[in-house]
mmCIF file of C-alpha atoms in Angstrom:
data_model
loop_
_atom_site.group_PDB
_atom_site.id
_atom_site.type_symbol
_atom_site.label_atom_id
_atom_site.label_comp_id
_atom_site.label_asym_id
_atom_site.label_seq_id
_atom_site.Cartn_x
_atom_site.Cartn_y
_atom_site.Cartn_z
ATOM 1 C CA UNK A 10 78.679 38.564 55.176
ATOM 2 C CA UNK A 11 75.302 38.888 53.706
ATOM 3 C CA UNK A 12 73.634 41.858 55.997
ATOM 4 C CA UNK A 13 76.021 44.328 53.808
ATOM 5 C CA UNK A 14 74.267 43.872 50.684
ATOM 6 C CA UNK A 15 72.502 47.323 50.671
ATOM 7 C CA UNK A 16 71.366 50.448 48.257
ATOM 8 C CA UNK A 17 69.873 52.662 48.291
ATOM 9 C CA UNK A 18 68.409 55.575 46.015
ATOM 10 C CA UNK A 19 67.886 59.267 46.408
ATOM 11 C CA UNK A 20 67.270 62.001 43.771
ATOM 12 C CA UNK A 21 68.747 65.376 43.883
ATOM 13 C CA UNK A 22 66.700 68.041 42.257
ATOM 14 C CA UNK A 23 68.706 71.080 40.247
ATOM 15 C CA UNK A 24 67.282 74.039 41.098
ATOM 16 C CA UNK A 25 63.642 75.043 41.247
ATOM 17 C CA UNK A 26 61.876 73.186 38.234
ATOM 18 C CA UNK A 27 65.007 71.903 37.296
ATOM 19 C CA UNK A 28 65.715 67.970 36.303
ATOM 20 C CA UNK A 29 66.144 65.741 38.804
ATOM 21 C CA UNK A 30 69.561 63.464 39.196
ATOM 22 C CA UNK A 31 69.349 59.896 40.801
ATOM 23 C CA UNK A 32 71.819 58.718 43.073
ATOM 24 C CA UNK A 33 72.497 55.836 44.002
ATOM 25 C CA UNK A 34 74.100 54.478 47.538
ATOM 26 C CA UNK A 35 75.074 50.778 47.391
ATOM 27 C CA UNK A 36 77.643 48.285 49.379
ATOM 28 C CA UNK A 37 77.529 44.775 48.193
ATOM 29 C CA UNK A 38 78.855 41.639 48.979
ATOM 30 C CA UNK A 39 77.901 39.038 46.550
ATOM 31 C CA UNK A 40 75.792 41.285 43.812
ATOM 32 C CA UNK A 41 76.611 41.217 40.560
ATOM 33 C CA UNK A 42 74.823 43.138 37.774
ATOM 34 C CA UNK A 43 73.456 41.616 34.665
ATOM 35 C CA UNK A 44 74.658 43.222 31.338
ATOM 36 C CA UNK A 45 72.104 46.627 30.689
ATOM 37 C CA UNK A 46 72.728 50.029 30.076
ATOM 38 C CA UNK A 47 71.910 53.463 31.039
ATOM 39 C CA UNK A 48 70.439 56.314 28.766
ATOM 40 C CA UNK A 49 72.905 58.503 31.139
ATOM 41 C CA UNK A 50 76.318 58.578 31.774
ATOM 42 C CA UNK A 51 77.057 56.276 35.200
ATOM 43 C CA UNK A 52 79.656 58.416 37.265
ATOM 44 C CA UNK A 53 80.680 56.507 40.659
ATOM 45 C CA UNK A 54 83.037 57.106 42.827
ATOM 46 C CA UNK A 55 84.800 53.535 44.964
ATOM 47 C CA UNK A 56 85.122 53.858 48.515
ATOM 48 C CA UNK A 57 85.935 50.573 49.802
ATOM 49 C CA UNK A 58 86.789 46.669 48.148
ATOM 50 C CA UNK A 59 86.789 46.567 44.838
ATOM 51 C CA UNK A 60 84.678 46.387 42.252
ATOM 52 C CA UNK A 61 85.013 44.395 38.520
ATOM 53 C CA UNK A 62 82.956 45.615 35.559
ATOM 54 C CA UNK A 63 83.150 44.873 31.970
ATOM 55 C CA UNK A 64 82.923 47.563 29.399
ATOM 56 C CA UNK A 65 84.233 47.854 25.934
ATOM 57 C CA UNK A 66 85.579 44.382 25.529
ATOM 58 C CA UNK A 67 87.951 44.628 28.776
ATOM 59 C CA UNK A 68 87.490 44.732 32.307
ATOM 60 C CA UNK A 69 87.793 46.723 34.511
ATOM 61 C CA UNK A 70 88.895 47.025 38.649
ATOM 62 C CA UNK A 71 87.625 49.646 40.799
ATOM 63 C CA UNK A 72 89.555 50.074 44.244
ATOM 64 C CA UNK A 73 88.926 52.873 47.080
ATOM 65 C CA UNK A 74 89.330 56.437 45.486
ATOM 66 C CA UNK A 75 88.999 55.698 41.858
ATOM 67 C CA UNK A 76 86.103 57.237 39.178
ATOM 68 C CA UNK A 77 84.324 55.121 36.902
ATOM 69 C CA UNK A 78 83.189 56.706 33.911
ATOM 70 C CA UNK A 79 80.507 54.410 31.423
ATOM 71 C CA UNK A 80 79.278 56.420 28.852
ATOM 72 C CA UNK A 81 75.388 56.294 28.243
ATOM 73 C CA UNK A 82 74.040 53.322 26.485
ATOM 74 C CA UNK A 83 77.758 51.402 26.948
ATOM 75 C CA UNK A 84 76.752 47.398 28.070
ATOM 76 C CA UNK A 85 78.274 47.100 31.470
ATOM 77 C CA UNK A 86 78.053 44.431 34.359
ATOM 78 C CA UNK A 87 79.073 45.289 37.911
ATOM 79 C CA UNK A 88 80.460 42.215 40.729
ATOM 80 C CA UNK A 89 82.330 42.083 43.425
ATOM 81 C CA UNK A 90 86.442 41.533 42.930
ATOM 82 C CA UNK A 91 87.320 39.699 46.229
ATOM 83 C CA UNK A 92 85.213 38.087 48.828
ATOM 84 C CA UNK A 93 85.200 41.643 50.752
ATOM 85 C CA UNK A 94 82.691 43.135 48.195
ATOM 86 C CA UNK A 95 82.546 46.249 47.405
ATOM 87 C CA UNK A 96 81.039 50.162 48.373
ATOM 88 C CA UNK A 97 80.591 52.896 46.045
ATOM 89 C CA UNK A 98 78.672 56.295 45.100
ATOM 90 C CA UNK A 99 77.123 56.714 41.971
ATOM 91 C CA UNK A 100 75.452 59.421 39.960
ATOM 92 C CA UNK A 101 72.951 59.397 36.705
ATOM 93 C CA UNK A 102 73.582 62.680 35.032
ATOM 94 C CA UNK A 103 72.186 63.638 31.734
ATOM 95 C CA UNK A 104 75.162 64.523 29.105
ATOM 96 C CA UNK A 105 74.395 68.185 28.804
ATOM 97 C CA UNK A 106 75.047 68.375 32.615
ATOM 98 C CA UNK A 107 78.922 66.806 31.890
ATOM 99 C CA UNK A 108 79.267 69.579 28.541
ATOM 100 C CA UNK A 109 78.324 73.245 30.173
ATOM 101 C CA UNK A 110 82.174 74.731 30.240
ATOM 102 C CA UNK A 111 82.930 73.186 27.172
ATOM 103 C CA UNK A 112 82.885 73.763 23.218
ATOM 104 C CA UNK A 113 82.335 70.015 22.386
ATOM 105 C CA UNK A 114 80.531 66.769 23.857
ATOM 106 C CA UNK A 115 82.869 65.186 26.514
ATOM 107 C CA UNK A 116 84.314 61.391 25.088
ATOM 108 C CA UNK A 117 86.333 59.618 27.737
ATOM 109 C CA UNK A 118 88.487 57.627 26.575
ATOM 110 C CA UNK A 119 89.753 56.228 29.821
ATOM 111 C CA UNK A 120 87.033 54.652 31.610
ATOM 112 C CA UNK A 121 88.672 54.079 35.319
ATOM 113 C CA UNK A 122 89.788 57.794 36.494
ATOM 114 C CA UNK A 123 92.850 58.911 38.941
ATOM 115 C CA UNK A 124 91.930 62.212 40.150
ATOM 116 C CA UNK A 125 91.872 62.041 44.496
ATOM 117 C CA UNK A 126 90.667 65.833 44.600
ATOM 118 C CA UNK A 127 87.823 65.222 42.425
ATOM 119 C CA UNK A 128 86.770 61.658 43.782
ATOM 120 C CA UNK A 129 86.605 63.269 47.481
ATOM 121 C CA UNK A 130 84.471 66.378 45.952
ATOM 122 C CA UNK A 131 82.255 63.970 44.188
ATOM 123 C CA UNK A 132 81.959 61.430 47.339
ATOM 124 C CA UNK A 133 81.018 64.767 49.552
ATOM 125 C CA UNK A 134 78.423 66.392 47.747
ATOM 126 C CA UNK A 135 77.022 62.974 46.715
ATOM 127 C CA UNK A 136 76.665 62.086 50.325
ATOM 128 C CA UNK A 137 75.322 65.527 51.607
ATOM 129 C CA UNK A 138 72.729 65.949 48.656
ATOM 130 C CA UNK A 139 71.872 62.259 49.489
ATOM 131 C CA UNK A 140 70.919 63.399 52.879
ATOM 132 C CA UNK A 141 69.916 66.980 52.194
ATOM 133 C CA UNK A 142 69.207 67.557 48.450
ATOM 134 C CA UNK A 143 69.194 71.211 48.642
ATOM 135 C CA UNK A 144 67.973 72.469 45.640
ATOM 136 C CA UNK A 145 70.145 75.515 44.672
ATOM 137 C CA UNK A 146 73.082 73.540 46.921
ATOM 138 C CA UNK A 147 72.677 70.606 44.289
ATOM 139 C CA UNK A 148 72.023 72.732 41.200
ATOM 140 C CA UNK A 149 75.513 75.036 42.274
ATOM 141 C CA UNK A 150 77.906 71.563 43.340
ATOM 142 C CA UNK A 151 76.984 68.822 40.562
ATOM 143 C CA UNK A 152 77.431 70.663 37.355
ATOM 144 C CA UNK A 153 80.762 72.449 38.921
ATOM 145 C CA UNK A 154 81.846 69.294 39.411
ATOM 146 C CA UNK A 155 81.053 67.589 36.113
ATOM 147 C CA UNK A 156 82.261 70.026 34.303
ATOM 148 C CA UNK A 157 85.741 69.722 36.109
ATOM 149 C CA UNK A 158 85.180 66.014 35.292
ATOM 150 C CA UNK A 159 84.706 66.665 31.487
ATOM 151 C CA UNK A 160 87.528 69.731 30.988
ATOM 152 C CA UNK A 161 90.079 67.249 33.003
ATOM 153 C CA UNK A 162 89.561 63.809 31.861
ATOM 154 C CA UNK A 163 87.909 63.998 28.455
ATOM 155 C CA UNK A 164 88.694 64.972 24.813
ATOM 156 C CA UNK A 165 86.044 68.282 25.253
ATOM 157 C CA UNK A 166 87.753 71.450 24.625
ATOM 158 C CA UNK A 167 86.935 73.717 27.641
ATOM 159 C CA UNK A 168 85.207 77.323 26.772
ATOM 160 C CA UNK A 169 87.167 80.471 27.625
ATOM 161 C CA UNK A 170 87.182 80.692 31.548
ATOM 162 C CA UNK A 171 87.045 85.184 31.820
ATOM 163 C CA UNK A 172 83.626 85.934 32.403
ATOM 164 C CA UNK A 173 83.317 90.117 31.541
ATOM 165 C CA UNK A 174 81.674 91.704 34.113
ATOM 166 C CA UNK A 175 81.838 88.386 36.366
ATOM 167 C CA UNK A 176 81.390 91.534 39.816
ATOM 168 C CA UNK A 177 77.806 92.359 38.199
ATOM 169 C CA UNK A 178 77.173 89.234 37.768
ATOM 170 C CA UNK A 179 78.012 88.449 41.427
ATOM 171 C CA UNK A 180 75.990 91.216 42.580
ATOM 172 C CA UNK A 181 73.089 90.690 40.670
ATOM 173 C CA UNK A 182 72.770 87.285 41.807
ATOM 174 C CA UNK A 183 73.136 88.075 45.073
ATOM 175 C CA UNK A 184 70.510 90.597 45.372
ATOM 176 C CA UNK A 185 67.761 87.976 43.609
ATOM 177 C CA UNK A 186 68.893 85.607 46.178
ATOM 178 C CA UNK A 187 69.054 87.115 49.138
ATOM 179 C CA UNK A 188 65.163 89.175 48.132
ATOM 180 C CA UNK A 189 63.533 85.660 47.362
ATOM 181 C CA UNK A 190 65.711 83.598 49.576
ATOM 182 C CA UNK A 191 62.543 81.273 51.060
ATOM 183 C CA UNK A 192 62.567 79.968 47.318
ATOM 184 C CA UNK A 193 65.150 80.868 45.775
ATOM 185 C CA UNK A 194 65.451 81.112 41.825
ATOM 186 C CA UNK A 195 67.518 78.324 39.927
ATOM 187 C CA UNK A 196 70.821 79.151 38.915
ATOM 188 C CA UNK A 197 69.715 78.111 35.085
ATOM 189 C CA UNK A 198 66.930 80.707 35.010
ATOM 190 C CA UNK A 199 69.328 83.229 37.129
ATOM 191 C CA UNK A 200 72.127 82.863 33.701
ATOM 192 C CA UNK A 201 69.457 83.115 31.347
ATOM 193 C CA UNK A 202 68.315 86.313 32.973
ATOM 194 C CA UNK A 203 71.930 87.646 32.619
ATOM 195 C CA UNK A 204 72.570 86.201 29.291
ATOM 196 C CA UNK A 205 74.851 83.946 30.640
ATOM 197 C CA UNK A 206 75.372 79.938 30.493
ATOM 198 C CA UNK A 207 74.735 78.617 34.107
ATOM 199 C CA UNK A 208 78.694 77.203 34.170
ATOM 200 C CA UNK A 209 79.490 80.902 33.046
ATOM 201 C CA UNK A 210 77.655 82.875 36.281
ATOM 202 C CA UNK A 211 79.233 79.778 38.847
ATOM 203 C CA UNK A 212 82.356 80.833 37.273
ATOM 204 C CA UNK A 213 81.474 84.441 37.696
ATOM 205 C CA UNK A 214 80.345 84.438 41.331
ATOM 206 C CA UNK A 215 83.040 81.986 42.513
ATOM 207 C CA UNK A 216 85.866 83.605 41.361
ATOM 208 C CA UNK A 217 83.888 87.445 42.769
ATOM 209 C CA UNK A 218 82.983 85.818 45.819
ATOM 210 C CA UNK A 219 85.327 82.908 46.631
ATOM 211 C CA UNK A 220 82.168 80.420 47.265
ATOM 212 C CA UNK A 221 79.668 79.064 45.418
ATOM 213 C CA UNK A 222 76.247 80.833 45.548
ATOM 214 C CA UNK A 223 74.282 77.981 47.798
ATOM 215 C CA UNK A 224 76.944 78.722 50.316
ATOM 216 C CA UNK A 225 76.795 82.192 49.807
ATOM 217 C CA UNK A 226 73.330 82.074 50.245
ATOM 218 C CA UNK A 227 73.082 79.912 53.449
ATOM 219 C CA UNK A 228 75.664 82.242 55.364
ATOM 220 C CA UNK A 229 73.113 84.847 54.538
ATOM 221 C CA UNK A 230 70.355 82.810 55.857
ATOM 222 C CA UNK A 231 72.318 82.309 59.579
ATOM 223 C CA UNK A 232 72.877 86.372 59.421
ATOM 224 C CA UNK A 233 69.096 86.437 58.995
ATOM 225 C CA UNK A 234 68.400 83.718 61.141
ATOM 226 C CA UNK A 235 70.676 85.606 64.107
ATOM 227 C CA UNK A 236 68.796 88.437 64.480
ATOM 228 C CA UNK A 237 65.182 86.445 64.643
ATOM 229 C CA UNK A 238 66.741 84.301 67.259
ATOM 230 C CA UNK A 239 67.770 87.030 69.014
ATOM 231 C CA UNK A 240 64.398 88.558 69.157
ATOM 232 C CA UNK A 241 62.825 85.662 70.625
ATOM 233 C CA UNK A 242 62.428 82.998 68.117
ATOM 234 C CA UNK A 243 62.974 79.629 68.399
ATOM 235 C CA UNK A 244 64.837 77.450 65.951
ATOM 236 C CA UNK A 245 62.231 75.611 64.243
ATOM 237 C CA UNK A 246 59.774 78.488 63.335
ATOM 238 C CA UNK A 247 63.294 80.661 62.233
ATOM 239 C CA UNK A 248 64.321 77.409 60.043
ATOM 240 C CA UNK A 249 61.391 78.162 57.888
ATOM 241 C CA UNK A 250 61.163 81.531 57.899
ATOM 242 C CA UNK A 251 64.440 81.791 56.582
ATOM 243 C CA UNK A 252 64.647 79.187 53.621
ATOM 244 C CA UNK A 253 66.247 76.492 55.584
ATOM 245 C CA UNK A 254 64.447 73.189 54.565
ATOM 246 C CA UNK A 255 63.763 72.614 58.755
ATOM 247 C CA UNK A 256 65.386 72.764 61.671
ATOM 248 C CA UNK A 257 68.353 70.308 60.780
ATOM 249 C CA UNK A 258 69.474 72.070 57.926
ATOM 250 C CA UNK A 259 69.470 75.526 59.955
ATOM 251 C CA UNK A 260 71.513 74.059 62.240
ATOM 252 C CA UNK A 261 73.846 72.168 59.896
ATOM 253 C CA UNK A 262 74.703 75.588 58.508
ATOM 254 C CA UNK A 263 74.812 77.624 62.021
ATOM 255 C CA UNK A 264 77.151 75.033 62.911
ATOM 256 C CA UNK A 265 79.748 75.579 59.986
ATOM 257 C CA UNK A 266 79.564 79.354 59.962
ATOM 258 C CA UNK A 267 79.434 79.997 63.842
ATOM 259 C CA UNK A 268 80.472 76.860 65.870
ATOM 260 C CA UNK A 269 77.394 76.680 67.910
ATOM 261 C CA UNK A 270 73.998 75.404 67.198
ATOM 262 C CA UNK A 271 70.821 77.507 66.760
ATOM 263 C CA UNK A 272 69.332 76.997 70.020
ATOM 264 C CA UNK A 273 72.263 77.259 72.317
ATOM 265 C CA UNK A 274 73.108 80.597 70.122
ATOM 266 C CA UNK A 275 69.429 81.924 71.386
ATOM 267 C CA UNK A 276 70.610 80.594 75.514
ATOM 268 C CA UNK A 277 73.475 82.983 75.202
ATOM 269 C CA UNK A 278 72.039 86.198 73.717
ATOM 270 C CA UNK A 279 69.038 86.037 75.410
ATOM 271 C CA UNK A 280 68.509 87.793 78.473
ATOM 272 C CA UNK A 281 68.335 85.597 81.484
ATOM 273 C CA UNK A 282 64.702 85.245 83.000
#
């Protein structure tokens, strides 16, 4: 039972020169943490056994699905519950990242969470950033998703969700993306541009566009990337030449948005030799 005692670490970067957010992989069998704390907040996510951890004077038992919630510098320890050990996703943000759409700092007073539709949004974008930490893809995803955390679970009061103007906004931003979209502004200097919080322009161009703007942005890409493999290019020089961190991620996205991958895209509107 021993080979399962694994973690693993990865850091997500917000944006261009934006902070960087450690995550943190881990299955373990027989592990157990030592009292310490974090100068962050410690959001994980269970997705298998179950996990005990004392916090505040009680203790507390993790099981597939569930949030966990430790506020920074809260003691906690971490062990296994049952001889079956445990699997989870965990995240390191800074508190400003859980307090951009709202008025107050968030306090959770609950620290074991029952939301499904947040846990499986959290679990995905921790596991693709893990693998692909997109910078605009992680700097658009993790504070739309702790800021649902906050306005949901905590005692924050959330700001006022009508963004004036949010199809300038929209517009704007897609016009800076799509002209620089090799390297791509962060969505932080993008808001302060606009005069906007960076929850307040995801707001803006989600609710204008229906997506957030790293999607938005990679569809754009594959439109750009079509017409370069249909002159003649090959997948690995177009990967670069449009943005796409290499070949992998070009063909992660050409996937979702067309079906096919890059190269058997270029077999089929090619003409034949």
């Amino acid at each position: 039972m021993g080979g399962r005692e694994q973690a693993l670490w990865t850091r997500a970067t917000l944006g261009r020169d934006g902070r960087p957010l450690d995550l943190l992989t881990a299955r373990f069998d027989r592990h157990r943490y030592a009292p310490h704390t974090h100068a962050e907040f410690t959001i994980g996510v269970c997705v298998d056994g179950a996990e005990l951890i004392d916090y505040r004077g009680g203790r507390i038992r993790t099981g597939p699905g569930s949030i966990v919630v430790l506020a920074p510098g809260e003691v906690h320890t971490g062990g296994p519950a049952a001889c079956e050990g445990y699997a989870y996703r965990a995240m390191y943000p800074d508190v400003s990242l859980l307090s951009e759409g709202t008025l107050t700092l968030p306090h959770f007073r609950e620290p074991l969470l029952d939301d499904p539709e947040l846990a499986a949004a959290l679990r995905t974008a921790h596991t693709e950033l893990s693998v692909c930490p997109d910078l605009l893809e992680a700097e658009s995803r993790i504070p739309w998703l702790l800021t649902a955390l906050a306005r949901r679970h905590s005692t924050a009061r959330p700001v006022c969700d009508t963004i004036p103007g949010a199809g300038h906004v929209a517009h704007a931003v897609r016009e800076r993306l799509a002209d620089e979209l090799q390297s791509p502004p962060s969505l932080a200097d993008l808001a302060a541009d606009l005069g906007l919080s960076r929850y307040q322009l995801l707001r803006a161009f989600r609710t204008t566009m229906g997506i957030p703007p790293y999607a938005w942005l990679a569809q754009h890409r594959v439109d750009r990337a079509r017409g370069l493999l249909e002159a003649g290019r090959r997948p690995a020089e177009v990967a670069g030449l449009v943005g796409f961190a290499d070949q992998a991620h070009l063909t992660r996205w050409f996937r979702r948005v067309l079906g096919v991958t890059p190269a058997a895209y270029r077999t089929s509107v090619l003409p034949a030799a």
